[in-house]
XYZ file of C-alpha atoms in Angstrom:
101
model
C -4.091 27.335 104.779
C -4.873 24.570 103.509
C -7.976 23.894 106.015
C -9.460 26.948 104.453
C -8.849 26.131 100.498
C -10.382 22.059 100.861
C -13.753 22.701 100.926
C -13.888 24.064 98.032
C -11.584 21.429 96.061
C -13.578 19.010 97.039
C -17.104 20.267 96.592
C -15.042 21.447 93.171
C -14.020 18.324 92.540
C -17.231 16.774 93.051
C -18.966 19.201 91.044
C -16.376 19.040 88.124
C -17.044 15.063 88.948
C -20.960 15.558 88.302
C -20.723 17.459 85.638
C -18.954 15.062 83.611
C -20.428 12.128 84.231
C -23.442 13.910 83.348
C -22.012 15.067 80.262
C -20.576 11.443 79.214
C -24.284 9.485 80.465
C -23.964 6.328 78.791
C -20.706 6.834 77.314
C -17.856 4.337 78.130
C -16.189 5.132 81.336
C -19.998 6.851 82.814
C -20.386 4.517 85.341
C -16.988 5.069 86.657
C -17.252 8.959 86.157
C -20.149 8.685 88.119
C -19.471 6.367 91.227
C -15.895 8.797 91.610
C -18.123 11.558 92.019
C -19.963 9.349 94.433
C -16.409 8.399 96.515
C -16.077 13.008 96.459
C -18.738 13.135 98.344
C -18.448 10.535 100.615
C -15.030 11.917 101.400
C -16.578 15.714 102.192
C -19.224 14.176 104.337
C -16.404 12.390 105.434
C -14.399 15.757 106.604
C -17.487 17.444 107.800
C -18.634 14.794 110.181
C -15.924 12.755 111.430
C -12.726 14.678 110.811
C -13.806 18.425 111.899
C -15.112 17.950 115.101
C -11.930 16.019 116.189
C -10.218 19.245 114.757
C -12.080 21.339 116.530
C -11.567 19.795 119.785
C -8.300 19.527 119.367
C -7.614 23.088 118.251
C -9.107 24.197 121.767
C -6.877 21.952 123.875
C -3.974 23.744 125.791
C -0.763 21.854 127.901
C -2.947 22.176 130.758
C -6.245 21.012 129.497
C -5.215 17.891 127.850
C -7.406 15.153 128.255
C -6.650 12.050 129.611
C -7.120 10.124 126.432
C -5.507 12.379 124.324
C -3.847 10.041 121.734
C -6.559 7.902 121.697
C -8.387 11.375 120.106
C -5.508 11.681 117.861
C -4.759 8.439 116.747
C -9.035 8.020 116.128
C -8.550 11.144 113.573
C -5.423 9.628 112.012
C -7.353 6.300 111.303
C -10.668 8.763 110.053
C -8.070 10.231 107.518
C -6.207 7.295 106.694
C -9.824 6.123 105.382
C -10.658 8.980 103.424
C -7.279 9.607 101.501
C -8.003 5.909 100.409
C -11.433 7.019 99.021
C -10.046 9.697 97.676
C -7.138 7.987 96.094
C -10.330 5.219 95.203
C -12.188 8.172 93.604
C -9.764 9.244 91.446
C -7.659 6.072 90.347
C -12.016 5.959 88.976
C -11.656 9.330 87.179
C -8.291 8.115 85.312
C -10.433 4.529 84.965
C -13.349 6.743 83.268
C -11.384 8.893 81.016
C -9.201 6.285 79.454
C -12.371 3.991 79.074
């Protein structure tokens, strides 16, 4: 279920960040909000380009069709996921800084 909600959540957060950055343009914290919005958009791109293709391949695996390097592929997904989470944490930290500036 979360996989179906995430695209709307990510895109919605990016859109709200863009609106916020636009309305705060020139004010205190606008740069932080703009940078956060860029990071949110980066997380969407990372999801679509890096994680979704791996998820799609893994979803087709069965016990009989596991590739020999399946652990390496899962490890790659984990590394990309951790990187995406770090980008999201940085984005939301910047949003908090922008809101308190």
